[in-house]
GROMACS .gro file of C-alpha atoms in nm:
model
  125
    1GLN     CA    1  -0.586   0.884   1.536
    2LEU     CA    2  -0.614   0.689   1.269
    3ARG     CA    3  -0.268   0.503   1.271
    4LEU     CA    4  -0.129   0.214   1.069
    5ALA     CA    5   0.117  -0.068   1.120
    6GLU     CA    6   0.371  -0.213   0.838
    7SER     CA    7   0.482  -0.570   0.862
    8GLY     CA    8   0.621  -0.827   0.604
    9GLY     CA    9   0.859  -0.729   0.470
   10GLY     CA   10   1.259  -0.828   0.380
   11LEU     CA   11   1.501  -0.970   0.145
   12VAL     CA   12   1.350  -1.226  -0.141
   13GLN     CA   13   1.526  -1.304  -0.528
   14PRO     CA   14   1.395  -1.191  -0.865
   15GLY     CA   15   1.033  -1.323  -0.944
   16GLY     CA   16   0.963  -1.431  -0.550
   17SER     CA   17   0.737  -1.322  -0.379
   18LEU     CA   18   0.672  -1.115  -0.051
   19ARG     CA   19   0.276  -1.026   0.124
   20LEU     CA   20   0.286  -0.689   0.284
   21SER     CA   21  -0.021  -0.612   0.571
   22CYS     CA   22  -0.103  -0.330   0.735
   23ALA     CA   23  -0.249  -0.328   1.017
   24VAL     CA   24  -0.545   0.032   1.074
   25SER     CA   25  -0.659   0.084   1.390
   26GLY     CA   26  -0.808   0.414   1.603
   27PHE     CA   27  -1.052   0.468   1.362
   28THR     CA   28  -1.442   0.495   1.422
   29VAL     CA   29  -1.571   0.491   1.071
   30ASP     CA   30  -1.352   0.319   0.788
   31PRO     CA   31  -1.118   0.509   0.612
   32SER     CA   32  -1.222   0.506   0.233
   33VAL     CA   33  -0.987   0.394   0.072
   34VAL     CA   34  -0.661   0.263   0.170
   35GLY     CA   35  -0.270   0.265  -0.013
   36TRP     CA   36   0.021   0.182  -0.064
   37PHE     CA   37   0.307   0.288  -0.151
   38ARG     CA   38   0.683   0.295  -0.162
   39LEU     CA   39   0.962   0.482  -0.180
   40ALA     CA   40   1.306   0.396  -0.335
   41PRO     CA   41   1.680   0.561  -0.257
   42GLY     CA   42   1.715   0.876  -0.453
   43LYS     CA   43   1.309   0.865  -0.600
   44GLU     CA   44   1.033   1.037  -0.515
   45ARG     CA   45   0.762   0.850  -0.335
   46GLU     CA   46   0.535   0.683  -0.579
   47GLY     CA   47   0.155   0.510  -0.581
   48VAL     CA   48   0.169   0.111  -0.547
   49SER     CA   49  -0.209   0.018  -0.505
   50CYS     CA   50  -0.493   0.187  -0.280
   51ILE     CA   51  -0.858  -0.018  -0.246
   52ARG     CA   52  -1.170   0.175  -0.170
   53SER     CA   53  -1.378   0.087   0.133
   54ARG     CA   54  -1.690   0.155   0.014
   55ASP     CA   55  -1.702  -0.149  -0.242
   56ASP     CA   56  -1.346  -0.319  -0.269
   57SER     CA   57  -1.250  -0.128  -0.559
   58THR     CA   58  -0.814  -0.163  -0.597
   59TYR     CA   59  -0.617   0.078  -0.867
   60TYR     CA   60  -0.282  -0.023  -0.951
   61ALA     CA   61   0.009   0.194  -1.079
   62ASP     CA   62   0.147   0.044  -1.396
   63SER     CA   63   0.466  -0.112  -1.329
   64VAL     CA   64   0.253  -0.330  -1.043
   65LYS     CA   65  -0.064  -0.440  -1.206
   66GLY     CA   66  -0.097  -0.777  -1.335
   67ARG     CA   67   0.188  -0.867  -1.001
   68PHE     CA   68   0.083  -0.721  -0.658
   69THR     CA   69  -0.296  -0.823  -0.568
   70ILE     CA   70  -0.455  -0.554  -0.294
   71SER     CA   71  -0.716  -0.670  -0.020
   72ARG     CA   72  -0.872  -0.622   0.240
   73ASN     CA   73  -0.973  -0.831   0.571
   74SER     CA   74  -1.183  -0.583   0.736
   75ALA     CA   75  -1.237  -0.846   1.048
   76LYS     CA   76  -0.915  -0.780   1.077
   77ASN     CA   77  -0.843  -0.401   1.028
   78THR     CA   78  -0.611  -0.498   0.754
   79VAL     CA   79  -0.492  -0.441   0.398
   80TYR     CA   80  -0.284  -0.712   0.237
   81LEU     CA   81  -0.040  -0.615  -0.060
   82GLN     CA   82   0.045  -1.005  -0.256
   83MET     CA   83   0.420  -0.926  -0.404
   84ASP     CA   84   0.467  -1.199  -0.654
   85GLY     CA   85   0.711  -1.183  -0.901
   86LEU     CA   86   0.925  -0.987  -0.801
   87LYS     CA   87   1.175  -0.740  -0.982
   88PRO     CA   88   1.499  -0.550  -0.827
   89GLU     CA   89   1.322  -0.251  -0.881
   90ASP     CA   90   1.071  -0.297  -0.660
   91THR     CA   91   1.272  -0.221  -0.419
   92ALA     CA   92   1.181   0.020  -0.235
   93ILE     CA   93   1.071   0.159   0.187
   94TYR     CA   94   0.684  -0.040   0.097
   95TYR     CA   95   0.413   0.231   0.329
   96CYS     CA   96   0.067   0.215   0.346
   97ALA     CA   97  -0.146   0.510   0.402
   98ALA     CA   98  -0.463   0.622   0.475
   99PRO     CA   99  -0.685   0.966   0.403
  100ARG     CA  100  -0.852   1.179   0.624
  101GLY     CA  101  -1.166   1.204   0.397
  102TYR     CA  102  -1.169   1.100   0.003
  103VAL     CA  103  -0.955   1.175  -0.224
  104THR     CA  104  -0.995   1.168  -0.588
  105SER     CA  105  -0.693   1.049  -0.762
  106HIS     CA  106  -0.659   0.753  -0.564
  107LEU     CA  107  -0.274   0.715  -0.633
  108LEU     CA  108  -0.124   1.038  -0.487
  109PRO     CA  109   0.029   1.062  -0.201
  110TYR     CA  110  -0.053   1.392  -0.091
  111GLU     CA  111  -0.374   1.341  -0.039
  112TYR     CA  112  -0.291   1.020   0.217
  113ASP     CA  113  -0.286   1.237   0.606
  114TYR     CA  114  -0.176   0.878   0.775
  115TRP     CA  115   0.164   0.702   0.708
  116GLY     CA  116   0.328   0.418   0.827
  117GLN     CA  117   0.599   0.344   0.924
  118GLY     CA  118   0.706   0.152   0.624
  119THR     CA  119   0.907  -0.175   0.574
  120GLN     CA  120   1.120  -0.226   0.382
  121VAL     CA  121   1.162  -0.434   0.048
  122THR     CA  122   1.447  -0.621  -0.077
  123VAL     CA  123   1.454  -0.806  -0.416
  124SER     CA  124   1.795  -0.870  -0.551
  125SER     CA  125   2.015  -1.240  -0.562
   0.00000   0.00000   0.00000
């Protein structure tokens, strides 16, 4: 059973930075992709970014493009989300997730089967 565990959330002022980590374990074959999603109060779960294992291709939501960077360390089985230029509207619970197989749209939550417990990110002065 694939397991994912997020860490690195916290409280940060607008314009600040945070780096989230997602530790992936329990797999015999690398998941095809690992994604980051977020859930803000009163909103639907939103795809933020993902990275494909085969070639490290990356995908970003328009709302975070140019501010967030996804990367992975294969040796540590960890995927990172570097978040710079944070805004109050980035406040949410951030989850990492992986599918059983392959995804077609990369940032649609329903294509992902395994989820971490989430980490809270709050951007406020």
